[in-house]
Amino acid sequence: MSTDTLTERPARSTLFDGLSRYIPIGATVALLVVMYLVGTGNYRNFGEPQVVANLFVNNAALLIIAVGMTFVILSGGIDLSVGSVMAFSAMSCAWLTVEAGIPAETAVAMVLVLGTVSGAATGAVIHYFNVQPFIATLAGLFLYRGLTLQISDRDVAIRDNAFFDWGMERTEFGNVRDGGFSLPNIVFIAGAVVLIAFVVLHYTRFGRGVYAVGGSEQSALLMGLPVARTKVGVYAVSGFCAALGGVVAAFSTKSADPLGGLGLELDAIAAVVVGGALLTGGAGFVLGTVAGVMVMGMLSTIISFDGRFSSWWARIIVGILLLAFILLQRVLARSGEKRKT
Amino acid sequence: MSDEPIVQMTGITKDFTGVRALDGVDFTLRPGEIHAVMGENGAGKSTLIKVLTGVHTPDAGQIRLDGRPVRFNSPKAAQAGGISTVYQEVNLTENLSVAENLFAGREPRLGPFINFRAMRRRARALLEDIGIDLNVAAPLGSYSIAMQQLVAIARAVDIKAKVLILDEPTSSLDRDEVAVLLRVMRRLAENGTAMVFISHFLDQVYEISDRMTVLRNGTLVGEWESAALPESDLIGHMLGREAATLEQIERQAGEHKPDRGEPIVSAKGLGRKGSIAPYDLEVHAGEVVGLAGLLGSGRTETVRLIAGADRHDSGTLAFEGKSVGSHNPRTAALRGIAFCPENRKTEGLVGDLTVAENMILAMQASKGWARTVPPAQRSRLVAEFIEKLDIRPANPDLPVKNLSGGNQQKVLLARWMLIEPKLLILDEPTRGIDVGAKADIQRLVTELSGDGMAVLFVSAELDEVTRLSDRIAVLRDRELIATLETEADMTSEKIVDTIVAKGGDQ
């Protein structure tokens, strides 16, 4: 062959390569299917569509927050403040509506703007002052939890508010008594968030920039990509999602709990990792995160259907799953490295 | 070719925490010319380039682009001004596809969305243009480093750069790939792109460049037409001292005949599946054994087994006649095996620690954490080695990341010399470093073996292996195919013949 054209076929089996980058998400989906089959095989009524629909209903807030977390983790960062931000925004909504008498729509809009701006501020601190994301967002974790308890250290109930009632209004698909199911509006909100996140991550410059920064921040900078805007952006997205998660939580319980969302940041991180994203950034899918949230929800469902185990078993199994997925990623990454040397 | 200069840098000065990296340097680039910037490591080439590309802002001096004064404070700003750079290390992201890497930040769009089909089509056309054929939808990380480098160049080319800077683009490419690159450069020059070319390979520089600017110790030595500057003069300008060192080493190695006897290290049928076929190898005290072979032939894998960096799954390894049981880098170091890995940045040095701290690391580790090295002894040892190895700048308190590649390599060598190993393993110690540092390191290897140290020496440069080694192990396709005694008439051609002949056998 002449030297006029150099041809090279991509080598197989790197973590980033063709098929193998779908291995983690494939494993998650397979796990989901197995769990569903185990459930339907062992428990009566498990196979009803409403059971699956309830996975989304019960985990709508977590799903929204995990989507925001996906942006941050893809960029190579971490956001520990989301649980507190969620509680803060739920509490702010309730307080503004109930105590301050502000219209619920306005209160929700204010809370969402606040969440976005505070997320962007965190991102700016991380980028411009070169602070570890872990530390910067840990500060947020304490700050917003403290602020929440400052507003009220007791539950604030939201009664007889048309806007908040709207959140749990259900749309029926088929006859619920006969193989149909119904979904409240919060599930559609979560669905919209997932859809928008998917399009943004895969089809916009900002989204591809998130992957590039997560792959190598140094390279992204030298390629002339807007690294600062991207990093600030992912924390703004996460802040917005956390605030929206708080609103959704307020919708579903018609109240705000000052200790709500305690430890939720860790659930969100677990869902993202089980969904196949690399904690070091640059690899993963938002649909994987959806699968990750579903796995965690399905676990709790199976345990509650069974009734013999305490609900803490869900945590134990999530711990084991996390470990398994991290090991899987290492094995894949190592086989990729081996090929290269 | 000498119309209005496209880039004119005058009186550029840049300081880094007390080190003057550039001192009043002038540089002129004309349209359509390929201009080589030459100098030893630490001469200021990289800094000059980084000032031009907006990574660093100069402390003094002026840059004119197309006659207008400019000041770039980020690579993005320089790119917008028409200055693109291809760096020594591939600065693309492996997790994105080839096409995305080519167009990152300037993707073709439909409304707010990226038009992937158009992007892939343009990527294919672009790569075809410069003569490479890849699956543009595959992740960049699935291709070899060489191919990634060419993709980086394609990207820079497509940014419609008026000025293209190539900083050591050929250091990880093989001959065919270099040919493609040089062809692409010529084509670009014909189209009027001005290029700055930095390379340690003098033959490539002479083949491609129209003009040369030589720097030394952060100052300008001068600018010459390449055709009018003989190679010996160029080396003289770069080193600023008589460059006869290399020839001296050759004679020393020839005269020096070690007495064999008990081997320091002896490998029998040592191998690791998928990495290197079982091999036999002995190294005696005072002997330099070179490992020669093409890139990917298993040179590094061979020494990694002996160094304990990888675990062997067949054969035995004996050290000073005693069979070795558990073998890892720590037990190896305790036995007196020192290993300088190929990738000094990620596997050897701790960038944020100072020169002195990096040097003392292995010695401290071998003594245990409880017995510290007294400060006085420490500074005496460090000063001694800085002088002995001619490490520049001679400041033990400077973070090692601020040193040039050649000097970093010397720090790494000093670290292992401090523990006075019985076997020193050097994996590509002279790769990517300048002629002067190369000569220093080669001289050092000869001296150490003269003092009775056994040395295992890996190098891609056959001339270097031939010059330094008492015996040469030749590798091909992850197999040790021959061990040659170095006689007076040993030449690199003989090694090549051995590699080619064994290839023909199969």
Short mmCIF file of C-alpha atoms in Angstrom, two decimals, chain A residues 3-11 16-18 199 202-205 208 211-212 215-216 219 221-225 282 339-341, chain B residues 76 79 87 91-96 100-101 104-107 109 113-114 116 131-133 139 141-144 147 155 180 183 478:
data_model
loop_
_atom_site.label_atom_id
_atom_site.label_comp_id
_atom_site.label_asym_id
_atom_site.label_seq_id
_atom_site.Cartn_x
_atom_site.Cartn_y
_atom_site.Cartn_z
CA THR A 3 1.64 6.13 1.83
CA ASP A 4 -0.89 8.30 0.05
CA THR A 5 -3.77 7.26 2.23
CA LEU A 6 -3.37 5.96 5.74
CA THR A 7 -6.19 3.72 6.84
CA GLU A 8 -6.75 2.54 10.31
CA ARG A 9 -9.58 0.51 11.72
CA PRO A 10 -10.66 1.40 15.21
CA ALA A 11 -9.36 -1.13 17.71
CA PHE A 16 -15.07 4.54 24.98
CA ASP A 17 -15.28 2.38 21.94
CA GLY A 18 -18.29 1.36 19.90
CA VAL A 199 -31.53 16.33 23.49
CA HIS A 202 -26.49 14.66 22.59
CA TYR A 203 -27.46 17.29 20.08
CA THR A 204 -26.24 20.65 21.28
CA ARG A 205 -22.82 22.24 21.55
CA ARG A 208 -21.08 17.84 23.66
CA TYR A 211 -18.62 15.37 27.42
CA ALA A 212 -15.46 17.07 26.13
CA GLY A 215 -13.03 13.66 28.81
CA SER A 216 -10.19 16.11 29.34
CA SER A 219 -7.79 19.40 25.98
CA LEU A 221 -9.46 24.37 26.88
CA LEU A 222 -6.76 24.02 24.24
CA MET A 223 -9.37 23.16 21.62
CA GLY A 224 -10.85 26.55 22.34
CA LEU A 225 -14.07 25.23 23.88
CA GLY A 282 -16.81 11.95 29.90
CA ARG A 339 -4.77 -2.79 24.15
CA LYS A 340 -3.06 0.54 23.83
CA THR A 341 0.37 -0.29 25.17
CA LYS B 76 -9.55 30.61 22.11
CA GLN B 79 -7.63 30.69 17.47
CA TYR B 87 0.75 20.16 20.65
CA ASN B 91 -4.95 17.52 23.07
CA LEU B 92 -8.23 16.07 21.94
CA THR B 93 -10.78 14.15 23.93
CA GLU B 94 -10.73 10.39 23.51
CA ASN B 95 -14.34 9.89 24.53
CA LEU B 96 -15.79 11.89 21.64
CA GLU B 100 -16.75 15.62 17.00
CA ASN B 101 -13.12 16.21 17.84
CA ALA B 104 -15.80 20.61 18.60
CA GLY B 105 -16.96 24.14 19.33
CA ARG B 106 -17.83 24.86 15.68
CA GLU B 107 -20.15 22.03 14.77
CA ARG B 109 -25.91 23.13 13.19
CA PHE B 113 -28.98 21.33 17.21
CA ILE B 114 -25.81 19.77 15.89
CA PHE B 116 -24.32 15.12 12.86
CA GLY B 131 -4.85 11.57 3.08
CA ILE B 132 -6.24 9.56 5.94
CA ASP B 133 -9.24 7.29 6.02
CA PRO B 139 -14.47 7.38 19.33
CA GLY B 141 -9.72 6.83 21.75
CA SER B 142 -10.06 3.71 19.62
CA TYR B 143 -7.29 4.91 17.31
CA SER B 144 -3.54 4.91 17.82
CA MET B 147 -3.65 8.72 14.17
CA ARG B 155 -8.56 20.02 13.03
CA VAL B 180 2.02 12.01 5.45
CA ARG B 183 3.28 16.16 2.73
CA ARG B 478 6.68 -9.17 21.24
#
